[in-house]
mmCIF file of C-alpha atoms in Angstrom:
data_model
loop_
_atom_site.group_PDB
_atom_site.id
_atom_site.type_symbol
_atom_site.label_atom_id
_atom_site.label_comp_id
_atom_site.label_asym_id
_atom_site.label_seq_id
_atom_site.Cartn_x
_atom_site.Cartn_y
_atom_site.Cartn_z
ATOM 1 C CA UNK A 1 -87.076 29.106 -46.374
ATOM 2 C CA UNK A 2 -87.967 30.613 -43.036
ATOM 3 C CA UNK A 3 -84.806 32.193 -41.617
ATOM 4 C CA UNK A 4 -86.275 32.251 -38.097
ATOM 5 C CA UNK A 5 -86.401 28.466 -37.747
ATOM 6 C CA UNK A 6 -83.437 26.811 -36.055
ATOM 7 C CA UNK A 7 -81.388 24.439 -38.186
ATOM 8 C CA UNK A 8 -82.466 20.843 -37.791
ATOM 9 C CA UNK A 9 -80.272 18.784 -35.502
ATOM 10 C CA UNK A 10 -78.438 16.194 -37.563
ATOM 11 C CA UNK A 11 -78.630 12.489 -36.998
ATOM 12 C CA UNK A 12 -75.421 10.798 -35.828
ATOM 13 C CA UNK A 13 -74.741 7.085 -36.234
ATOM 14 C CA UNK A 14 -72.547 5.286 -33.715
ATOM 15 C CA UNK A 15 -68.905 5.571 -34.833
ATOM 16 C CA UNK A 16 -67.677 2.270 -33.346
ATOM 17 C CA UNK A 17 -68.631 -1.331 -34.001
ATOM 18 C CA UNK A 18 -69.395 -3.292 -30.834
ATOM 19 C CA UNK A 19 -66.194 -4.643 -29.256
ATOM 20 C CA UNK A 20 -66.835 -8.335 -28.599
ATOM 21 C CA UNK A 21 -63.880 -10.482 -27.547
ATOM 22 C CA UNK A 22 -64.320 -14.223 -28.004
ATOM 23 C CA UNK A 23 -66.062 -15.745 -24.972
ATOM 24 C CA UNK A 24 -67.081 -12.356 -23.559
ATOM 25 C CA UNK A 25 -69.029 -12.781 -20.313
ATOM 26 C CA UNK A 26 -69.752 -9.129 -19.491
ATOM 27 C CA UNK A 27 -71.136 -6.371 -21.713
ATOM 28 C CA UNK A 28 -70.593 -2.765 -20.625
ATOM 29 C CA UNK A 29 -73.026 -0.291 -22.178
ATOM 30 C CA UNK A 30 -72.895 3.474 -22.102
ATOM 31 C CA UNK A 31 -75.109 5.811 -24.101
ATOM 32 C CA UNK A 32 -73.091 7.301 -26.996
ATOM 33 C CA UNK A 33 -69.594 8.782 -27.470
ATOM 34 C CA UNK A 34 -68.991 12.523 -27.243
ATOM 35 C CA UNK A 35 -68.354 14.612 -30.348
ATOM 36 C CA UNK A 36 -65.184 13.661 -32.257
ATOM 37 C CA UNK A 37 -63.430 16.884 -31.185
ATOM 38 C CA UNK A 38 -63.340 15.421 -27.644
ATOM 39 C CA UNK A 39 -61.728 12.112 -28.582
ATOM 40 C CA UNK A 40 -58.253 11.076 -27.479
ATOM 41 C CA UNK A 41 -58.617 7.711 -29.299
ATOM 42 C CA UNK A 42 -60.948 5.871 -31.686
ATOM 43 C CA UNK A 43 -62.549 3.602 -29.091
ATOM 44 C CA UNK A 44 -65.183 3.544 -26.376
ATOM 45 C CA UNK A 45 -64.934 6.251 -23.693
ATOM 46 C CA UNK A 46 -62.487 8.296 -25.819
ATOM 47 C CA UNK A 47 -62.915 11.523 -23.833
ATOM 48 C CA UNK A 48 -59.881 12.396 -21.669
ATOM 49 C CA UNK A 49 -62.115 13.789 -18.928
ATOM 50 C CA UNK A 50 -64.269 10.655 -18.633
ATOM 51 C CA UNK A 51 -63.240 8.433 -15.703
ATOM 52 C CA UNK A 52 -64.159 5.088 -17.309
ATOM 53 C CA UNK A 53 -60.598 3.907 -18.064
ATOM 54 C CA UNK A 54 -59.371 5.284 -14.716
ATOM 55 C CA UNK A 55 -62.032 3.158 -12.995
ATOM 56 C CA UNK A 56 -60.912 0.100 -15.023
ATOM 57 C CA UNK A 57 -57.286 0.860 -14.096
ATOM 58 C CA UNK A 58 -58.199 0.981 -10.389
ATOM 59 C CA UNK A 59 -60.119 -2.321 -10.612
ATOM 60 C CA UNK A 60 -57.711 -4.391 -12.706
ATOM 61 C CA UNK A 61 -54.299 -2.779 -12.089
ATOM 62 C CA UNK A 62 -54.805 -0.908 -8.763
ATOM 63 C CA UNK A 63 -53.668 2.191 -10.645
ATOM 64 C CA UNK A 64 -56.044 4.764 -12.116
ATOM 65 C CA UNK A 65 -53.477 5.711 -14.771
ATOM 66 C CA UNK A 66 -52.789 2.122 -15.930
ATOM 67 C CA UNK A 67 -54.649 2.802 -19.200
ATOM 68 C CA UNK A 68 -53.935 6.530 -19.481
ATOM 69 C CA UNK A 69 -50.672 8.414 -19.676
ATOM 70 C CA UNK A 70 -51.118 11.782 -17.899
ATOM 71 C CA UNK A 71 -47.812 13.042 -19.355
ATOM 72 C CA UNK A 72 -48.830 12.607 -23.014
ATOM 73 C CA UNK A 73 -52.588 12.790 -22.281
ATOM 74 C CA UNK A 74 -53.036 9.665 -24.404
ATOM 75 C CA UNK A 75 -54.852 6.425 -23.704
ATOM 76 C CA UNK A 76 -52.928 3.161 -23.849
ATOM 77 C CA UNK A 77 -55.305 1.546 -26.341
ATOM 78 C CA UNK A 78 -53.297 -1.668 -26.819
ATOM 79 C CA UNK A 79 -53.280 -2.224 -23.023
ATOM 80 C CA UNK A 80 -57.011 -1.463 -22.898
ATOM 81 C CA UNK A 81 -57.823 -4.005 -25.629
ATOM 82 C CA UNK A 82 -55.585 -6.667 -24.051
ATOM 83 C CA UNK A 83 -57.288 -6.189 -20.657
ATOM 84 C CA UNK A 84 -60.779 -6.412 -22.233
ATOM 85 C CA UNK A 85 -59.817 -9.627 -24.047
ATOM 86 C CA UNK A 86 -58.206 -11.121 -20.902
ATOM 87 C CA UNK A 87 -61.221 -10.262 -18.721
ATOM 88 C CA UNK A 88 -63.893 -11.205 -21.292
ATOM 89 C CA UNK A 89 -65.423 -7.715 -21.403
ATOM 90 C CA UNK A 90 -67.425 -6.543 -24.421
ATOM 91 C CA UNK A 91 -68.249 -2.888 -25.116
ATOM 92 C CA UNK A 92 -71.219 -1.303 -26.854
ATOM 93 C CA UNK A 93 -73.537 1.641 -26.343
ATOM 94 C CA UNK A 94 -77.316 1.753 -26.042
ATOM 95 C CA UNK A 95 -77.693 4.339 -28.828
ATOM 96 C CA UNK A 96 -77.207 3.236 -32.445
ATOM 97 C CA UNK A 97 -78.197 6.650 -33.775
ATOM 98 C CA UNK A 98 -78.876 9.852 -31.866
ATOM 99 C CA UNK A 99 -79.429 13.586 -32.053
ATOM 100 C CA UNK A 100 -77.490 15.964 -29.786
ATOM 101 C CA UNK A 101 -80.074 18.536 -28.802
ATOM 102 C CA UNK A 102 -77.454 20.837 -27.239
ATOM 103 C CA UNK A 103 -74.342 19.917 -29.225
ATOM 104 C CA UNK A 104 -72.596 18.302 -26.256
ATOM 105 C CA UNK A 105 -72.109 14.829 -24.808
ATOM 106 C CA UNK A 106 -74.588 15.292 -21.966
ATOM 107 C CA UNK A 107 -77.080 12.423 -21.817
ATOM 108 C CA UNK A 108 -79.711 14.946 -20.717
ATOM 109 C CA UNK A 109 -79.669 16.461 -24.204
ATOM 110 C CA UNK A 110 -79.278 13.221 -26.156
ATOM 111 C CA UNK A 111 -82.242 11.906 -28.097
ATOM 112 C CA UNK A 112 -81.906 8.211 -28.914
ATOM 113 C CA UNK A 113 -83.413 7.919 -32.391
ATOM 114 C CA UNK A 114 -82.532 4.244 -32.825
ATOM 115 C CA UNK A 115 -81.488 2.036 -29.910
ATOM 116 C CA UNK A 116 -78.899 -0.691 -30.346
ATOM 117 C CA UNK A 117 -80.092 -4.130 -31.489
ATOM 118 C CA UNK A 118 -79.725 -5.942 -28.154
ATOM 119 C CA UNK A 119 -80.681 -9.327 -29.632
ATOM 120 C CA UNK A 120 -77.919 -9.100 -32.256
ATOM 121 C CA UNK A 121 -75.429 -8.139 -29.535
ATOM 122 C CA UNK A 122 -76.374 -11.060 -27.299
ATOM 123 C CA UNK A 123 -76.486 -13.446 -30.277
ATOM 124 C CA UNK A 124 -72.815 -12.541 -30.830
ATOM 125 C CA UNK A 125 -72.098 -13.229 -27.132
ATOM 126 C CA UNK A 126 -73.458 -16.658 -26.180
ATOM 127 C CA UNK A 127 -71.366 -16.629 -22.964
ATOM 128 C CA UNK A 128 -72.607 -13.219 -21.787
ATOM 129 C CA UNK A 129 -73.889 -13.422 -18.205
ATOM 130 C CA UNK A 130 -74.061 -9.751 -17.220
ATOM 131 C CA UNK A 131 -74.735 -6.329 -18.740
ATOM 132 C CA UNK A 132 -73.596 -3.229 -16.871
ATOM 133 C CA UNK A 133 -74.920 0.213 -17.805
ATOM 134 C CA UNK A 134 -72.812 3.306 -17.145
ATOM 135 C CA UNK A 135 -75.301 5.950 -16.105
ATOM 136 C CA UNK A 136 -79.001 6.730 -16.009
ATOM 137 C CA UNK A 137 -79.779 7.195 -19.720
ATOM 138 C CA UNK A 138 -78.098 3.881 -20.673
ATOM 139 C CA UNK A 139 -80.016 2.168 -17.835
ATOM 140 C CA UNK A 140 -83.317 3.662 -19.100
ATOM 141 C CA UNK A 141 -82.697 2.521 -22.682
ATOM 142 C CA UNK A 142 -81.687 -0.999 -21.625
ATOM 143 C CA UNK A 143 -84.703 -1.263 -19.287
ATOM 144 C CA UNK A 144 -87.001 -0.415 -22.193
ATOM 145 C CA UNK A 145 -85.213 -2.852 -24.563
ATOM 146 C CA UNK A 146 -85.318 -5.706 -22.031
ATOM 147 C CA UNK A 147 -88.706 -4.990 -20.461
ATOM 148 C CA UNK A 148 -87.075 -4.898 -17.029
ATOM 149 C CA UNK A 149 -87.661 -2.244 -14.337
ATOM 150 C CA UNK A 150 -85.537 0.907 -14.200
ATOM 151 C CA UNK A 151 -82.866 0.196 -11.600
ATOM 152 C CA UNK A 152 -81.459 2.312 -8.806
ATOM 153 C CA UNK A 153 -77.713 2.913 -8.647
ATOM 154 C CA UNK A 154 -75.751 -0.206 -7.755
ATOM 155 C CA UNK A 155 -78.755 -2.516 -8.059
ATOM 156 C CA UNK A 156 -79.346 -5.372 -10.478
ATOM 157 C CA UNK A 157 -82.078 -7.578 -11.882
ATOM 158 C CA UNK A 158 -82.234 -10.856 -13.777
ATOM 159 C CA UNK A 159 -83.432 -10.796 -17.374
ATOM 160 C CA UNK A 160 -84.262 -13.980 -19.244
ATOM 161 C CA UNK A 161 -84.602 -13.210 -22.956
ATOM 162 C CA UNK A 162 -86.211 -16.036 -24.963
ATOM 163 C CA UNK A 163 -83.180 -16.118 -27.287
ATOM 164 C CA UNK A 164 -80.352 -16.209 -24.695
ATOM 165 C CA UNK A 165 -79.469 -17.659 -21.310
ATOM 166 C CA UNK A 166 -80.340 -15.427 -18.307
ATOM 167 C CA UNK A 167 -78.398 -12.167 -18.001
ATOM 168 C CA UNK A 168 -77.938 -10.023 -14.893
ATOM 169 C CA UNK A 169 -78.446 -6.334 -15.617
ATOM 170 C CA UNK A 170 -76.520 -3.917 -13.361
ATOM 171 C CA UNK A 171 -76.873 -0.150 -13.146
ATOM 172 C CA UNK A 172 -73.563 1.496 -12.363
ATOM 173 C CA UNK A 173 -72.686 5.164 -11.900
ATOM 174 C CA UNK A 174 -71.847 7.326 -14.890
ATOM 175 C CA UNK A 175 -68.103 7.717 -15.373
ATOM 176 C CA UNK A 176 -68.613 11.223 -16.756
ATOM 177 C CA UNK A 177 -66.900 13.984 -14.767
ATOM 178 C CA UNK A 178 -70.310 15.673 -14.752
ATOM 179 C CA UNK A 179 -71.375 12.969 -12.300
ATOM 180 C CA UNK A 180 -69.858 14.159 -9.000
ATOM 181 C CA UNK A 181 -68.181 11.086 -7.501
ATOM 182 C CA UNK A 182 -64.432 10.380 -7.259
ATOM 183 C CA UNK A 183 -63.100 7.602 -9.541
ATOM 184 C CA UNK A 184 -62.166 5.526 -6.481
ATOM 185 C CA UNK A 185 -65.797 5.574 -5.289
ATOM 186 C CA UNK A 186 -67.106 4.751 -8.789
ATOM 187 C CA UNK A 187 -64.672 1.803 -8.897
ATOM 188 C CA UNK A 188 -66.312 0.377 -5.746
ATOM 189 C CA UNK A 189 -69.598 0.091 -7.652
ATOM 190 C CA UNK A 190 -67.921 -1.484 -10.659
#
């Protein structure tokens, strides 16, 4: 083989099944989890430096550390799951399989090889009324899957799939620390 060629970038399948509580009304969609070495738990937004669960803590508990223990640097997964069930929030990502072109979690270097099956997701959520995307790449993928326009930050559009009741699509800011906005400001959008 040619030793000058770079090794091919391996395909990664999504590590988590969609989280769909009974009667879920809202679906939150990111792009894809970071590499396993960055996980603090086996669940969505597992990276300690991502602000997603801090934003949820601010919104639902008025405390950014409600779902994260800064002392142990661990997420409170049972509290997270209880809150998602209580609030009717489902979780999935827009990428079913991807390639990391730079070996990191940056959406800029993420190639979506296979997008999520949005119809299957919505079929499992007959009560879903809104989908919120966390960041630009997730918003782009969902726009292409739904045939809706790419949205600006904080804006929304109505999508009426033939197989589901109408769904509002919202584009929210990325909760990645790479996106320069304090968690409190991100929470205002959410």
